[in-house]
Coordinates of C-alpha atoms in Angstrom, one line a residue:
X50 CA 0.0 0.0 0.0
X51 CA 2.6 2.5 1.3
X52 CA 5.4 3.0 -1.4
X53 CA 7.4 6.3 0.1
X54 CA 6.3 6.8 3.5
X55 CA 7.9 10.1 3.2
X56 CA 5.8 11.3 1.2
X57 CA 2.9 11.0 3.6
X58 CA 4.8 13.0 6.3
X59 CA 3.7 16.7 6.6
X60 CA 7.3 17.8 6.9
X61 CA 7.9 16.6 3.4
X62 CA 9.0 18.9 0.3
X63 CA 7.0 18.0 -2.3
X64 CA 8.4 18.8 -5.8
X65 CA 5.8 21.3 -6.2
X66 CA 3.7 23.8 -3.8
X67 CA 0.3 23.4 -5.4
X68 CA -1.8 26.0 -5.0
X69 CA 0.1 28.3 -3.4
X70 CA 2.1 29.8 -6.2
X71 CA 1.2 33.7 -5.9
X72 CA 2.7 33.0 -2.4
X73 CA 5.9 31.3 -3.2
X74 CA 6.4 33.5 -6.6
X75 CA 6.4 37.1 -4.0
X76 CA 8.8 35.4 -1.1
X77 CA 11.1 34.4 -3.8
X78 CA 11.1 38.2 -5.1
X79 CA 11.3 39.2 -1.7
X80 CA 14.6 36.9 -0.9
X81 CA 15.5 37.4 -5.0
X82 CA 18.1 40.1 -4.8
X83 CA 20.9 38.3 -3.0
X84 CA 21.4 35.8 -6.6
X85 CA 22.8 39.7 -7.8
X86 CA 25.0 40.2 -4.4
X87 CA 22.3 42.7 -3.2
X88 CA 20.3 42.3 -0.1
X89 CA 16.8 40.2 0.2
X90 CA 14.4 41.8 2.0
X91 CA 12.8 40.5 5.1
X92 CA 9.5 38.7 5.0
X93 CA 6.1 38.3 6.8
X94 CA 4.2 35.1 7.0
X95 CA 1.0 34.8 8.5
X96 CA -2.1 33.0 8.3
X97 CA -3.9 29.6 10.1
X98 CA -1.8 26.1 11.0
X99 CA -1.9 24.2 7.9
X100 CA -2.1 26.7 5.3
X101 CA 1.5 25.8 3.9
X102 CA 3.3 28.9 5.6
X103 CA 6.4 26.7 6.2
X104 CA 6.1 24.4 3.5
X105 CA 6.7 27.9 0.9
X106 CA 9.6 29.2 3.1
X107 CA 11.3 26.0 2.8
X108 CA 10.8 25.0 -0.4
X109 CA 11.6 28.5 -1.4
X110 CA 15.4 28.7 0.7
X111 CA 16.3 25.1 -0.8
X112 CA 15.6 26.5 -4.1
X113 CA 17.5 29.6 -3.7
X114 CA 20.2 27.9 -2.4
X115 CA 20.3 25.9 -5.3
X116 CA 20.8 29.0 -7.2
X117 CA 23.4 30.8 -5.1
X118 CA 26.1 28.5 -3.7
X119 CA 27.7 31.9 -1.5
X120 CA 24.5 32.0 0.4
X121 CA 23.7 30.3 4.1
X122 CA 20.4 29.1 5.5
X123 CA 18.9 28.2 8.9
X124 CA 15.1 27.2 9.8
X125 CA 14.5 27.5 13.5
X126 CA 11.3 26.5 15.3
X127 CA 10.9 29.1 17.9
X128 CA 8.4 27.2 19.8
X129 CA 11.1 24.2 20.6
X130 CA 13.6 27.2 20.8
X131 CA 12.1 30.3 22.1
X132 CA 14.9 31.9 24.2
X133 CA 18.0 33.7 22.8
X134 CA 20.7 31.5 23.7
X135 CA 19.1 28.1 21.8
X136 CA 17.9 30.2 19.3
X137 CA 21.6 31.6 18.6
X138 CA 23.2 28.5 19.2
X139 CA 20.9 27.1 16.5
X140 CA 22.0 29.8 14.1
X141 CA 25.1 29.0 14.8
X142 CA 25.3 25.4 15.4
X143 CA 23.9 25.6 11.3
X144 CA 27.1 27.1 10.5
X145 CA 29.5 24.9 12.3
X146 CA 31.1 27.5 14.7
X147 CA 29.7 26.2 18.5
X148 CA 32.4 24.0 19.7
X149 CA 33.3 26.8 22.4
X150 CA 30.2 27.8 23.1
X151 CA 28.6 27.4 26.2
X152 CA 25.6 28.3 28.4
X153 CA 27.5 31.2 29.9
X154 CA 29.3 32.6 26.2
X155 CA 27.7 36.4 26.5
X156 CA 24.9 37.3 24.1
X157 CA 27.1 40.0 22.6
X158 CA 29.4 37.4 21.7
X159 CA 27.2 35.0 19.9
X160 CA 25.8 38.2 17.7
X161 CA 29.2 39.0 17.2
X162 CA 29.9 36.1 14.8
X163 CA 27.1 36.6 13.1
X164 CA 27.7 39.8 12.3
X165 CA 31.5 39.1 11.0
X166 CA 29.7 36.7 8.8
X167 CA 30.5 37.6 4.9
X168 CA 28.0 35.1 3.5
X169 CA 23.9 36.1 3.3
X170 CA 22.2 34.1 6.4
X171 CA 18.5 33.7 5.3
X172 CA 16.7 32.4 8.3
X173 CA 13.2 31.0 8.7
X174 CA 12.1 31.9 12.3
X175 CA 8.5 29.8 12.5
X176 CA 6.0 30.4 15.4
X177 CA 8.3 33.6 15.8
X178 CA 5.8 34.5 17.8
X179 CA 7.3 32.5 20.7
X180 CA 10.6 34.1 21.1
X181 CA 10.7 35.2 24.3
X182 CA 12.5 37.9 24.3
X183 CA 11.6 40.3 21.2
X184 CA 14.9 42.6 21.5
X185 CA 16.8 39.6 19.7
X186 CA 14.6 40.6 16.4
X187 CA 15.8 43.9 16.8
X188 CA 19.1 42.9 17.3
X189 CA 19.1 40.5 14.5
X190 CA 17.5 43.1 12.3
X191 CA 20.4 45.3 12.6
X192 CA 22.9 42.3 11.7
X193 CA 24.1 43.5 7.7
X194 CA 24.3 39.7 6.3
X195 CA 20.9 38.7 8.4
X196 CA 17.3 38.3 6.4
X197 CA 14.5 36.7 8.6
X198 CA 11.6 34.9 7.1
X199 CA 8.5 35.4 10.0
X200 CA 6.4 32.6 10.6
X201 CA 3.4 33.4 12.6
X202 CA -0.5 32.5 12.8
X203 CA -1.4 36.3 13.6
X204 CA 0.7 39.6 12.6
X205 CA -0.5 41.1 16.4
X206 CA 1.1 38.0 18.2
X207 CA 4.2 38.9 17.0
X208 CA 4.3 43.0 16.8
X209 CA 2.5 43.5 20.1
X210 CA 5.2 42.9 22.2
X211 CA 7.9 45.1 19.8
X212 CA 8.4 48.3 20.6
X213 CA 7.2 50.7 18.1
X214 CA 10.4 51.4 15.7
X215 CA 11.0 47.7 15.5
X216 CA 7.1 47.4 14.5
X217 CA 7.6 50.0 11.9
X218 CA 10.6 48.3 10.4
X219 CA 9.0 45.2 10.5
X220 CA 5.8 46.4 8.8
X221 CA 7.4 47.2 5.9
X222 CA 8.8 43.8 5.3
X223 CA 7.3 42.1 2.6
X224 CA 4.0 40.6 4.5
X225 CA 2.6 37.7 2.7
X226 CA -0.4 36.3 4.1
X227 CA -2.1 32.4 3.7
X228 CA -5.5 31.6 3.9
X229 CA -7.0 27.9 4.8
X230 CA -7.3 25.5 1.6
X231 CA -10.6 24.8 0.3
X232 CA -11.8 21.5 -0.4
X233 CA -11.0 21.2 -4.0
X234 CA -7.4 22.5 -3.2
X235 CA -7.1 20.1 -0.4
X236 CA -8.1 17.5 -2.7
X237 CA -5.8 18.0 -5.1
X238 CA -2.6 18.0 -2.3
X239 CA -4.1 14.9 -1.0
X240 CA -3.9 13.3 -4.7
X241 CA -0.4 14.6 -5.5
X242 CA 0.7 12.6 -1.9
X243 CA -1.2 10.2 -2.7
X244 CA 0.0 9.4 -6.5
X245 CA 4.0 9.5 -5.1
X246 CA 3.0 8.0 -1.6
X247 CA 0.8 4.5 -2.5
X248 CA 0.2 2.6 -4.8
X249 CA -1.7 3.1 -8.1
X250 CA -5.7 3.1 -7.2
X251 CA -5.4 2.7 -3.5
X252 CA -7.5 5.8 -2.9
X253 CA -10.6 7.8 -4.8
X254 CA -11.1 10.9 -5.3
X255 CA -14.3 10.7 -3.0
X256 CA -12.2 9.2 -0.7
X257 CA -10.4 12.6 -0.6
X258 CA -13.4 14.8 -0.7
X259 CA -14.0 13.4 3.0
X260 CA -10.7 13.4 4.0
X261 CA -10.5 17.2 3.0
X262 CA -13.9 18.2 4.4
X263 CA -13.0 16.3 7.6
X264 CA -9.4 18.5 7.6
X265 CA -11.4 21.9 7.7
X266 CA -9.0 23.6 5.8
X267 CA -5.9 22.2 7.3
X268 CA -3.5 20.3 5.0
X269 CA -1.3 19.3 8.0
X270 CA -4.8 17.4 9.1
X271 CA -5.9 16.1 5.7
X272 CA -2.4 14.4 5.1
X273 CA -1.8 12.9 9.1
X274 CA -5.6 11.2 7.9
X275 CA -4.6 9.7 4.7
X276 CA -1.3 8.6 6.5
X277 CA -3.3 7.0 9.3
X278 CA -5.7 5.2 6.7
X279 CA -3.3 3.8 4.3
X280 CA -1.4 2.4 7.5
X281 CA -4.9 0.7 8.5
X282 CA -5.3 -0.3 5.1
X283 CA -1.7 -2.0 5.0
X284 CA -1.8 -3.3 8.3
X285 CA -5.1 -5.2 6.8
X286 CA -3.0 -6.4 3.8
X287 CA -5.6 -4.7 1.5
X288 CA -5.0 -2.8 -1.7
X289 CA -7.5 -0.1 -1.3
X290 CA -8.1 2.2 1.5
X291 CA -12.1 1.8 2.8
X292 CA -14.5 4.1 3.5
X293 CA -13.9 2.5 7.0
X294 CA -10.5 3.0 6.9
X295 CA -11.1 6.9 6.7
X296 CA -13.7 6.9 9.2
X297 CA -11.3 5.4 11.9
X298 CA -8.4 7.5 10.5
X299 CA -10.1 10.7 11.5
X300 CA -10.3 10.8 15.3
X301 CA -6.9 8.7 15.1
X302 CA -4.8 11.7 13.2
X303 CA -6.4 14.1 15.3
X304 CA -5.3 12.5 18.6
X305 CA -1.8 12.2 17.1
X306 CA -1.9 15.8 15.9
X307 CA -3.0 16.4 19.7
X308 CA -0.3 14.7 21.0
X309 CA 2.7 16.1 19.0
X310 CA 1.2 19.7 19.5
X311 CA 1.3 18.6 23.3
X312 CA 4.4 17.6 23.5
X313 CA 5.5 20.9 21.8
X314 CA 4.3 23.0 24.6
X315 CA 6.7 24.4 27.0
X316 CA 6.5 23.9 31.2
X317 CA 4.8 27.2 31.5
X318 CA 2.3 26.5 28.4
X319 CA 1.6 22.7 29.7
X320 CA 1.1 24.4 32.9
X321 CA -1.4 26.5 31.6
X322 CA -3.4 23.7 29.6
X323 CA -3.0 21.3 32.5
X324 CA -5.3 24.3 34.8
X325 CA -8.4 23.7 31.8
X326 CA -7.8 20.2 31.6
X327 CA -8.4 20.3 35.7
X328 CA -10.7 22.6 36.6
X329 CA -12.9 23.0 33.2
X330 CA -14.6 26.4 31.8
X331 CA -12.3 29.5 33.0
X332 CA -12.0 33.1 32.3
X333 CA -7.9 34.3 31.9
X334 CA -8.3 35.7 35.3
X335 CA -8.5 32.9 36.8
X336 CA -6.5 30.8 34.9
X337 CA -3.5 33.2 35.3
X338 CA -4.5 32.6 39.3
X339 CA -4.4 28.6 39.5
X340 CA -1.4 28.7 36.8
X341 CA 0.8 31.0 38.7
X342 CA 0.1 28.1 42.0
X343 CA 1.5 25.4 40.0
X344 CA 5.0 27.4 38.9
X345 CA 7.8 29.0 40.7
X346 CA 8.2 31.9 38.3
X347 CA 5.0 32.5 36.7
X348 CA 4.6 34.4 33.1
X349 CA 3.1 38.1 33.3
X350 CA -0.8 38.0 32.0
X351 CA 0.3 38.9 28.6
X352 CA 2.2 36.1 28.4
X353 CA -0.5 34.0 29.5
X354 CA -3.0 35.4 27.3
X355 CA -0.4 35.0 24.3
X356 CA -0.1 31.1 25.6
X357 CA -4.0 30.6 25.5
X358 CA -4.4 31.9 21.6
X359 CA -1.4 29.8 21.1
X360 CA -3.5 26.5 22.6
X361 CA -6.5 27.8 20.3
X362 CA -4.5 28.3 17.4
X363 CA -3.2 24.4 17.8
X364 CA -7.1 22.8 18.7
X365 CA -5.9 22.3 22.2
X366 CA -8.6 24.8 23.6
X367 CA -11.5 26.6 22.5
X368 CA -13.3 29.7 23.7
X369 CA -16.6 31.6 23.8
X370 CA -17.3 35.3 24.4
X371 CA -15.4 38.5 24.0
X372 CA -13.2 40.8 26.3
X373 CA -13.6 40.3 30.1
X374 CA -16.2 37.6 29.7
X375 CA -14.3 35.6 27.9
X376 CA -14.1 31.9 29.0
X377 CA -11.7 29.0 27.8
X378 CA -12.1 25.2 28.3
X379 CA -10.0 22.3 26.8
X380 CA -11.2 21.3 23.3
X381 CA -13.0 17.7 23.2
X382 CA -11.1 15.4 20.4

């Protein structure tokens, strides 16, 4: 059934980004001038999970690349590194240069090297949101041979914590944003992983239709349920996936999703989600209250608040009103 497992991963690069061309076509512009020696300009990515955001940032560096041998690249998932020293440790670790670094090497220093760098450093920060300190965009923004690609569900997550000059520079970065898939586009990414994934006939296009409607817009969703099916499918040593097969797949990709997203999470975010998961339907008052009795050195409100639209953003919670009356509660599976 399963010919290139790879293929059925969401992390995969497929050959090409359908359906999101205008979007890869204006971050390539945006990155275009360093192939002359000149420099990119920084991008803005925003829109919901699953709508490809870091599917077109990485396709599009490994294709520049490609193109321009002088040039360095980095991807760095801010929500498994969100302070500065992993964060420039990463950058750095990319480029081979931390065998004397350590916990205690100075900030100042670890900038440093990047800035002696002589050699374009295009860096995808996703969920850049979750940096925790938002002087280190500053700071990286003023490094000459530095160009970050932002990755974030909403433009205010990021810029509300920036003071107001970074915000300005930032907003005139080139800001691209994604919209959720439809059906029919969904269909036709669950085809294309489909026709490299399996083998020939082992899924129809109705078959897709409700995979896609199921996914809600999410193509990280769509493809964890046709990876889950065509495993029940093998596992049954049949050559089709069922209708059956789908309908199981479903809530199985979804608890799977739920569990990688949950082991994501930091202390402090856990913390956070554990409080809902205990004590039910809460306004952020009170969830900042019971959180900050669980942890030595709780987050400011802000923090928490940014935590909470984080959880929504991932399906782990859900929430109803507006304002001060606002009330969060774990999201059922």
């Amino acid at each position: 059934m399963i010919q290139d497992a790879r293929v059925l991963q969401d992390e995969y690069l497929p050959r090409e980004i359908v359906h999101r061309h205008e979007e890869t076509t204006r971050l390539a512009t945006a990155l275009e001038p360093v192939v002359d020696g000149d420099r990119p300009q920084h991008a803005l990515l925003t829109g919901p999970s699953g709508a490809g955001k870091t599917c077109v940032a990485r396709a599009t560096l490994d294709r520049l690349q490609e193109q321009v041998l002088d040039v360095h690249t980095a991807h760095v998932d801010c929500w498994l590194h969100p302070n500065d020293f992993r964060i420039l440790y990463k950058l750095l670790e990319n480029l081979g240069t931390t065998y004397d670094i350590h916990r205690s090497t100075p900030q100042d220093e670890l900038l440093g090297r990047l800035r002696e760098l002589e050699k374009p450093y295009l860096i995808v920060f996703d969920e850049a949101d979750q940096i925790d300190d938002p002087d280190l965009l500053r700071r990286l923004y003023a490094t000459p041979k530095v160009t970050m690609i932002l990755v974030t569900n909403h433009e205010r997550d990021l810029f509300n914590p920036l003071d107001e000059r970074l915000q300005s520079r930032l907003r005139s970065s080139d800001s691209i944003e994604f919209d959720r898939y439809t059906r029919d586009e969904l269909v036709a990414i669950l085809s294309d992983r489909a026709e490299w994934g399996l083998v020939e006939d082992a899924v129809t296009t109705a078959q897709l239709e409700r995979i896609a409607e199921a996914a809600r817009g999410n193509a990280r969703d769509a493809i964890g349920i046709l990876r889950s099916a065509a495993r029940q499918a093998e596992h049954d040593n049949s050559a089709q996936i069922s209708d059956g097969d789908i309908e199981s797949a479903i809530p199985e990709a979804r608890a799977q999703l739920r569990q990688k997203s949950l082991d994501r999470l930091s202390d402090d975010q856990l913390a956070v989600y554990q409080v809902l998961r205990e004590h039910g339907e809460l306004m952020p008052k009170e969830i900042r209250t019971r959180y900050s009795d669980r942890v030595e050195d709780p987050k400011t409100k802000r923090t928490v608040r940014k935590y909470l639209r984080k959880l929504e953003q991932y399906n782990l919670v859900e929430s109803d009103g507006q304002g001060p009356s606002r009330v969060y509660r774990t999201q059922s599976q």
